[in-house]
mmCIF file with all atom_site columns, C-alpha atoms in Angstrom:
data_model
loop_
_atom_site.group_PDB
_atom_site.id
_atom_site.type_symbol
_atom_site.label_atom_id
_atom_site.label_alt_id
_atom_site.label_comp_id
_atom_site.label_asym_id
_atom_site.label_entity_id
_atom_site.label_seq_id
_atom_site.pdbx_PDB_ins_code
_atom_site.Cartn_x
_atom_site.Cartn_y
_atom_site.Cartn_z
_atom_site.occupancy
_atom_site.B_iso_or_equiv
_atom_site.pdbx_formal_charge
_atom_site.auth_seq_id
_atom_site.auth_comp_id
_atom_site.auth_asym_id
_atom_site.auth_atom_id
_atom_site.pdbx_PDB_model_num
ATOM 1   C CA . MET A 1 1   ? 86.109  93.201  118.205 1.00 50.00 ? 1   MET A CA 1
ATOM 2   C CA . ARG A 1 2   ? 87.100  94.824  114.911 1.00 55.00 ? 2   ARG A CA 1
ATOM 3   C CA . LEU A 1 3   ? 85.713  93.179  111.811 1.00 57.00 ? 3   LEU A CA 1
ATOM 4   C CA . ASP A 1 4   ? 88.259  94.662  109.374 1.00 66.00 ? 4   ASP A CA 1
ATOM 5   C CA . ARG A 1 5   ? 91.009  92.425  110.740 1.00 75.00 ? 5   ARG A CA 1
ATOM 6   C CA . ASP A 1 6   ? 92.517  89.684  108.673 1.00 79.00 ? 6   ASP A CA 1
ATOM 7   C CA . PRO A 1 7   ? 91.018  86.241  109.498 1.00 83.00 ? 7   PRO A CA 1
ATOM 8   C CA . CYS A 1 8   ? 94.530  84.953  110.221 1.00 85.00 ? 8   CYS A CA 1
ATOM 9   C CA . LEU A 1 9   ? 94.905  87.486  113.033 1.00 88.00 ? 9   LEU A CA 1
ATOM 10  C CA . PHE A 1 10  ? 91.614  86.228  114.494 1.00 88.00 ? 10  PHE A CA 1
ATOM 11  C CA . GLU A 1 11  ? 93.105  82.719  114.512 1.00 89.00 ? 11  GLU A CA 1
ATOM 12  C CA . VAL A 1 12  ? 96.229  83.979  116.321 1.00 92.00 ? 12  VAL A CA 1
ATOM 13  C CA . LEU A 1 13  ? 94.091  85.803  118.895 1.00 91.00 ? 13  LEU A CA 1
ATOM 14  C CA . LYS A 1 14  ? 92.009  82.657  119.382 1.00 91.00 ? 14  LYS A CA 1
ATOM 15  C CA . ARG A 1 15  ? 95.160  80.600  120.021 1.00 92.00 ? 15  ARG A CA 1
ATOM 16  C CA . TYR A 1 16  ? 96.372  83.086  122.653 1.00 93.00 ? 16  TYR A CA 1
ATOM 17  C CA . GLY A 1 17  ? 92.931  83.506  124.179 1.00 92.00 ? 17  GLY A CA 1
ATOM 18  C CA . ASN A 1 18  ? 92.722  87.294  123.916 1.00 91.00 ? 18  ASN A CA 1
ATOM 19  C CA . ALA A 1 19  ? 94.606  90.447  122.878 1.00 91.00 ? 19  ALA A CA 1
ATOM 20  C CA . THR A 1 20  ? 96.077  90.945  126.360 1.00 93.00 ? 20  THR A CA 1
ATOM 21  C CA . ARG A 1 21  ? 97.813  87.565  126.353 1.00 93.00 ? 21  ARG A CA 1
ATOM 22  C CA . LEU A 1 22  ? 99.109  88.124  122.829 1.00 93.00 ? 22  LEU A CA 1
ATOM 23  C CA . ALA A 1 23  ? 100.437 91.553  123.854 1.00 94.00 ? 23  ALA A CA 1
ATOM 24  C CA . GLU A 1 24  ? 102.197 90.062  126.885 1.00 94.00 ? 24  GLU A CA 1
ATOM 25  C CA . ALA A 1 25  ? 103.752 87.273  124.803 1.00 93.00 ? 25  ALA A CA 1
ATOM 26  C CA . LEU A 1 26  ? 105.066 89.755  122.224 1.00 93.00 ? 26  LEU A CA 1
ATOM 27  C CA . ASN A 1 27  ? 106.072 92.354  124.803 1.00 93.00 ? 27  ASN A CA 1
ATOM 28  C CA . VAL A 1 28  ? 103.895 95.067  123.240 1.00 94.00 ? 28  VAL A CA 1
ATOM 29  C CA . SER A 1 29  ? 100.980 97.084  124.572 1.00 93.00 ? 29  SER A CA 1
ATOM 30  C CA . LYS A 1 30  ? 97.402  95.849  124.341 1.00 92.00 ? 30  LYS A CA 1
ATOM 31  C CA . GLN A 1 31  ? 96.624  99.056  122.436 1.00 92.00 ? 31  GLN A CA 1
ATOM 32  C CA . ALA A 1 32  ? 99.214  98.105  119.804 1.00 91.00 ? 32  ALA A CA 1
ATOM 33  C CA . VAL A 1 33  ? 97.588  94.700  119.337 1.00 91.00 ? 33  VAL A CA 1
ATOM 34  C CA . SER A 1 34  ? 94.148  96.326  119.147 1.00 89.00 ? 34  SER A CA 1
ATOM 35  C CA . SER A 1 35  ? 95.310  98.586  116.320 1.00 90.00 ? 35  SER A CA 1
ATOM 36  C CA . TRP A 1 36  ? 96.627  95.752  114.121 1.00 90.00 ? 36  TRP A CA 1
ATOM 37  C CA . ASN A 1 37  ? 94.782  94.572  111.005 1.00 86.00 ? 37  ASN A CA 1
ATOM 38  C CA . LEU A 1 38  ? 97.589  92.064  110.368 1.00 85.00 ? 38  LEU A CA 1
ATOM 39  C CA . LEU A 1 39  ? 100.216 90.634  112.673 1.00 89.00 ? 39  LEU A CA 1
ATOM 40  C CA . PRO A 1 40  ? 103.423 92.623  112.038 1.00 89.00 ? 40  PRO A CA 1
ATOM 41  C CA . ALA A 1 41  ? 105.965 90.568  110.100 1.00 86.00 ? 41  ALA A CA 1
ATOM 42  C CA . ARG A 1 42  ? 108.558 90.890  112.880 1.00 89.00 ? 42  ARG A CA 1
ATOM 43  C CA . HIS A 1 43  ? 106.329 88.802  115.203 1.00 91.00 ? 43  HIS A CA 1
ATOM 44  C CA . VAL A 1 44  ? 105.443 85.990  112.786 1.00 89.00 ? 44  VAL A CA 1
ATOM 45  C CA . ARG A 1 45  ? 108.260 83.636  113.796 1.00 88.00 ? 45  ARG A CA 1
ATOM 46  C CA . GLN A 1 46  ? 107.617 83.924  117.537 1.00 91.00 ? 46  GLN A CA 1
ATOM 47  C CA . VAL A 1 47  ? 103.867 83.463  117.124 1.00 92.00 ? 47  VAL A CA 1
ATOM 48  C CA . SER A 1 48  ? 104.444 80.485  114.843 1.00 89.00 ? 48  SER A CA 1
ATOM 49  C CA . ILE A 1 49  ? 106.682 78.804  117.409 1.00 90.00 ? 49  ILE A CA 1
ATOM 50  C CA . GLU A 1 50  ? 104.314 79.505  120.310 1.00 91.00 ? 50  GLU A CA 1
ATOM 51  C CA . THR A 1 51  ? 101.052 78.552  118.559 1.00 89.00 ? 51  THR A CA 1
ATOM 52  C CA . GLY A 1 52  ? 102.175 75.810  116.197 1.00 88.00 ? 52  GLY A CA 1
ATOM 53  C CA . LEU A 1 53  ? 100.622 77.683  113.260 1.00 87.00 ? 53  LEU A CA 1
ATOM 54  C CA . HIS A 1 54  ? 102.719 77.643  110.101 1.00 85.00 ? 54  HIS A CA 1
ATOM 55  C CA . PRO A 1 55  ? 104.033 81.151  109.272 1.00 86.00 ? 55  PRO A CA 1
ATOM 56  C CA . TYR A 1 56  ? 102.210 81.211  105.941 1.00 81.00 ? 56  TYR A CA 1
ATOM 57  C CA . ARG A 1 57  ? 98.949  80.609  107.825 1.00 84.00 ? 57  ARG A CA 1
ATOM 58  C CA . ILE A 1 58  ? 99.697  83.620  110.039 1.00 87.00 ? 58  ILE A CA 1
ATOM 59  C CA . ARG A 1 59  ? 100.693 86.043  107.245 1.00 85.00 ? 59  ARG A CA 1
ATOM 60  C CA . PRO A 1 60  ? 99.861  84.444  103.896 1.00 84.00 ? 60  PRO A CA 1
ATOM 61  C CA . ASP A 1 61  ? 100.337 87.786  102.150 1.00 80.00 ? 61  ASP A CA 1
ATOM 62  C CA . LEU A 1 62  ? 104.087 87.664  102.813 1.00 80.00 ? 62  LEU A CA 1
ATOM 63  C CA . TYR A 1 63  ? 104.424 84.245  101.202 1.00 82.00 ? 63  TYR A CA 1
ATOM 64  C CA . ILE A 1 64  ? 102.033 84.995  98.353  1.00 84.00 ? 64  ILE A CA 1
ATOM 65  C CA . GLU A 1 65  ? 104.057 88.092  97.518  1.00 81.00 ? 65  GLU A CA 1
ATOM 66  C CA . GLY A 1 66  ? 107.239 86.006  97.523  1.00 82.00 ? 66  GLY A CA 1
ATOM 67  C CA . PHE A 1 67  ? 105.760 83.442  95.138  1.00 85.00 ? 67  PHE A CA 1
ATOM 68  C CA . TRP A 1 68  ? 104.421 86.265  92.956  1.00 83.00 ? 68  TRP A CA 1
ATOM 69  C CA . ASN A 1 69  ? 107.842 87.896  92.779  1.00 82.00 ? 69  ASN A CA 1
ATOM 70  C CA . MET A 1 70  ? 109.326 84.569  91.671  1.00 85.00 ? 70  MET A CA 1
ATOM 71  C CA . GLY A 1 71  ? 106.947 84.511  88.708  1.00 87.00 ? 71  GLY A CA 1
ATOM 72  C CA . PHE A 1 72  ? 104.222 82.129  89.880  1.00 89.00 ? 72  PHE A CA 1
ATOM 73  C CA . ASN A 1 73  ? 100.672 82.898  88.750  1.00 88.00 ? 73  ASN A CA 1
ATOM 74  C CA . THR A 1 74  ? 97.669  82.898  91.090  1.00 88.00 ? 74  THR A CA 1
ATOM 75  C CA . ALA A 1 75  ? 96.673  79.304  90.251  1.00 90.00 ? 75  ALA A CA 1
ATOM 76  C CA . GLU A 1 76  ? 100.185 78.017  91.005  1.00 90.00 ? 76  GLU A CA 1
ATOM 77  C CA . ILE A 1 77  ? 100.351 79.989  94.257  1.00 88.00 ? 77  ILE A CA 1
ATOM 78  C CA . ALA A 1 78  ? 96.950  78.665  95.325  1.00 88.00 ? 78  ALA A CA 1
ATOM 79  C CA . GLU A 1 79  ? 98.069  75.092  94.624  1.00 89.00 ? 79  GLU A CA 1
ATOM 80  C CA . LYS A 1 80  ? 101.355 75.448  96.518  1.00 86.00 ? 80  LYS A CA 1
ATOM 81  C CA . MET A 1 81  ? 99.749  77.123  99.546  1.00 85.00 ? 81  MET A CA 1
ATOM 82  C CA . LYS A 1 82  ? 96.632  74.931  99.494  1.00 84.00 ? 82  LYS A CA 1
ATOM 83  C CA . LEU A 1 83  ? 94.374  77.980  99.227  1.00 85.00 ? 83  LEU A CA 1
ATOM 84  C CA . LYS A 1 84  ? 91.558  78.840  96.858  1.00 89.00 ? 84  LYS A CA 1
ATOM 85  C CA . GLU A 1 85  ? 92.540  81.058  93.945  1.00 90.00 ? 85  GLU A CA 1
ATOM 86  C CA . PRO A 1 86  ? 90.126  83.887  94.921  1.00 90.00 ? 86  PRO A CA 1
ATOM 87  C CA . VAL A 1 87  ? 91.809  84.016  98.352  1.00 87.00 ? 87  VAL A CA 1
ATOM 88  C CA . VAL A 1 88  ? 95.236  84.345  96.713  1.00 88.00 ? 88  VAL A CA 1
ATOM 89  C CA . ASP A 1 89  ? 93.857  87.024  94.416  1.00 89.00 ? 89  ASP A CA 1
ATOM 90  C CA . ARG A 1 90  ? 92.439  88.975  97.385  1.00 86.00 ? 90  ARG A CA 1
ATOM 91  C CA . TYR A 1 91  ? 95.789  88.876  99.199  1.00 85.00 ? 91  TYR A CA 1
ATOM 92  C CA . LEU A 1 92  ? 97.616  89.956  96.050  1.00 86.00 ? 92  LEU A CA 1
ATOM 93  C CA . GLN A 1 93  ? 95.277  92.925  95.694  1.00 86.00 ? 93  GLN A CA 1
ATOM 94  C CA . VAL A 1 94  ? 96.104  93.961  99.280  1.00 81.00 ? 94  VAL A CA 1
ATOM 95  C CA . VAL A 1 95  ? 99.853  93.492  98.726  1.00 80.00 ? 95  VAL A CA 1
ATOM 96  C CA . LEU A 1 96  ? 99.826  95.499  95.515  1.00 80.00 ? 96  LEU A CA 1
ATOM 97  C CA . ALA A 1 97  ? 97.725  98.269  97.085  1.00 82.00 ? 97  ALA A CA 1
ATOM 98  C CA . ARG A 1 98  ? 100.218 98.507  99.977  1.00 77.00 ? 98  ARG A CA 1
ATOM 99  C CA . ARG A 1 99  ? 103.140 98.651  97.555  1.00 75.00 ? 99  ARG A CA 1
ATOM 100 C CA . ARG A 1 100 ? 101.481 101.359 95.471  1.00 78.00 ? 100 ARG A CA 1
ATOM 101 C CA . ALA A 1 101 ? 100.791 103.353 98.635  1.00 76.00 ? 101 ALA A CA 1
ATOM 102 C CA . GLY A 1 102 ? 104.491 103.114 99.519  1.00 68.00 ? 102 GLY A CA 1
ATOM 103 C CA . GLU A 1 103 ? 103.936 101.106 102.696 1.00 60.00 ? 103 GLU A CA 1
ATOM 104 C CA . ASN A 1 104 ? 106.639 98.589  101.758 1.00 50.00 ? 104 ASN A CA 1
ATOM 105 C CA . ASP A 1 105 ? 110.319 99.414  101.710 1.00 43.00 ? 105 ASP A CA 1
ATOM 106 C CA . ASN A 1 106 ? 110.499 97.730  98.330  1.00 42.00 ? 106 ASN A CA 1
ATOM 107 C CA . SER A 1 107 ? 107.590 99.591  96.756  1.00 36.00 ? 107 SER A CA 1
ATOM 108 C CA . CYS A 1 108 ? 107.814 100.290 93.062  1.00 34.00 ? 108 CYS A CA 1
ATOM 109 C CA . ALA A 1 109 ? 105.639 102.376 90.769  1.00 35.00 ? 109 ALA A CA 1
ATOM 110 C CA . ALA A 1 110 ? 105.180 99.886  87.929  1.00 33.00 ? 110 ALA A CA 1
ATOM 111 C CA . LEU A 1 111 ? 103.777 96.600  89.159  1.00 33.00 ? 111 LEU A CA 1
ATOM 112 C CA . PRO A 1 112 ? 102.572 93.712  87.030  1.00 37.00 ? 112 PRO A CA 1
ATOM 113 C CA . PRO A 1 113 ? 98.797  93.274  86.840  1.00 39.00 ? 113 PRO A CA 1
ATOM 114 C CA . VAL A 1 114 ? 97.422  90.645  89.207  1.00 42.00 ? 114 VAL A CA 1
ATOM 115 C CA . SER A 1 115 ? 95.990  88.518  86.408  1.00 41.00 ? 115 SER A CA 1
ATOM 116 C CA . LYS A 1 116 ? 99.387  87.864  84.795  1.00 43.00 ? 116 LYS A CA 1
ATOM 117 C CA . PRO A 1 117 ? 102.706 86.853  86.364  1.00 44.00 ? 117 PRO A CA 1
ATOM 118 C CA . PRO A 1 118 ? 105.753 88.952  85.524  1.00 44.00 ? 118 PRO A CA 1
ATOM 119 C CA . LEU A 1 119 ? 107.374 87.879  82.248  1.00 49.00 ? 119 LEU A CA 1
ATOM 120 C CA . ARG A 1 120 ? 110.591 85.937  82.680  1.00 48.00 ? 120 ARG A CA 1
ATOM 121 C CA . SER A 1 121 ? 112.925 84.525  80.100  1.00 47.00 ? 121 SER A CA 1
ATOM 122 C CA . GLU A 1 122 ? 113.762 80.835  80.234  1.00 46.00 ? 122 GLU A CA 1
ATOM 123 C CA . GLU A 1 123 ? 117.267 81.790  81.309  1.00 46.00 ? 123 GLU A CA 1
ATOM 124 C CA . HIS A 1 124 ? 116.032 83.041  84.669  1.00 47.00 ? 124 HIS A CA 1
ATOM 125 C CA . THR A 1 125 ? 116.921 80.477  87.263  1.00 47.00 ? 125 THR A CA 1
ATOM 126 C CA . SER A 1 126 ? 116.762 80.488  91.034  1.00 46.00 ? 126 SER A CA 1
ATOM 127 C CA . GLU A 1 127 ? 120.409 81.440  91.390  1.00 45.00 ? 127 GLU A CA 1
ATOM 128 C CA . LEU A 1 128 ? 119.776 84.540  89.272  1.00 46.00 ? 128 LEU A CA 1
ATOM 129 C CA . GLN A 1 129 ? 117.141 85.805  91.696  1.00 52.00 ? 129 GLN A CA 1
ATOM 130 C CA . SER A 1 130 ? 119.659 87.071  94.265  1.00 52.00 ? 130 SER A CA 1
ATOM 131 C CA . ARG A 1 131 ? 120.800 90.685  94.496  1.00 51.00 ? 131 ARG A CA 1
ATOM 132 C CA . LEU A 1 132 ? 124.351 89.590  93.646  1.00 49.00 ? 132 LEU A CA 1
ATOM 133 C CA . HIS A 1 133 ? 123.216 88.618  90.183  1.00 50.00 ? 133 HIS A CA 1
ATOM 134 C CA . LEU A 1 134 ? 121.234 91.775  89.442  1.00 54.00 ? 134 LEU A CA 1
ATOM 135 C CA . VAL A 1 135 ? 123.544 92.652  86.553  1.00 54.00 ? 135 VAL A CA 1
ATOM 136 C CA . CYS A 1 136 ? 123.106 89.177  85.063  1.00 54.00 ? 136 CYS A CA 1
ATOM 137 C CA . ARG A 1 137 ? 119.316 89.481  85.298  1.00 56.00 ? 137 ARG A CA 1
ATOM 138 C CA . LEU A 1 138 ? 119.346 92.878  83.626  1.00 55.00 ? 138 LEU A CA 1
ATOM 139 C CA . LEU A 1 139 ? 121.564 91.624  80.821  1.00 55.00 ? 139 LEU A CA 1
ATOM 140 C CA . LEU A 1 140 ? 119.321 88.586  80.266  1.00 56.00 ? 140 LEU A CA 1
ATOM 141 C CA . GLU A 1 141 ? 116.200 90.747  80.173  1.00 59.00 ? 141 GLU A CA 1
ATOM 142 C CA . LYS A 1 142 ? 117.762 92.907  77.437  1.00 55.00 ? 142 LYS A CA 1
ATOM 143 C CA . LYS A 1 143 ? 118.094 89.868  75.123  1.00 52.00 ? 143 LYS A CA 1
#
């Protein structure tokens, strides 16, 4: 058993019983499962349905990154996800390291530091977070 795996993946493996059963359920090879440190995002929904685990318990990094991108700080994320702040901080460090390494499709060179949320004007609202309103966001940030 590899010790560098995310604890959430251990919980998924425990729910399935072993890596072979998880591989069969996801229609992947046992070797693929053995190589994972995290459950690939494309399998989160199926595993959630089959195990009863909430998706943010399977891959908290995906949800933490989403909250971070919306401007929440680590304390707010921890409160919303019912996690301890150091856990949120650890996941954010992993997310930011992956983005800097270019492992995400949406990687960017300049990322906000983990200790501070990205600055947002008061005019930023949820409807301005969509790609359709990119021009509006850019114009508001110039003000």
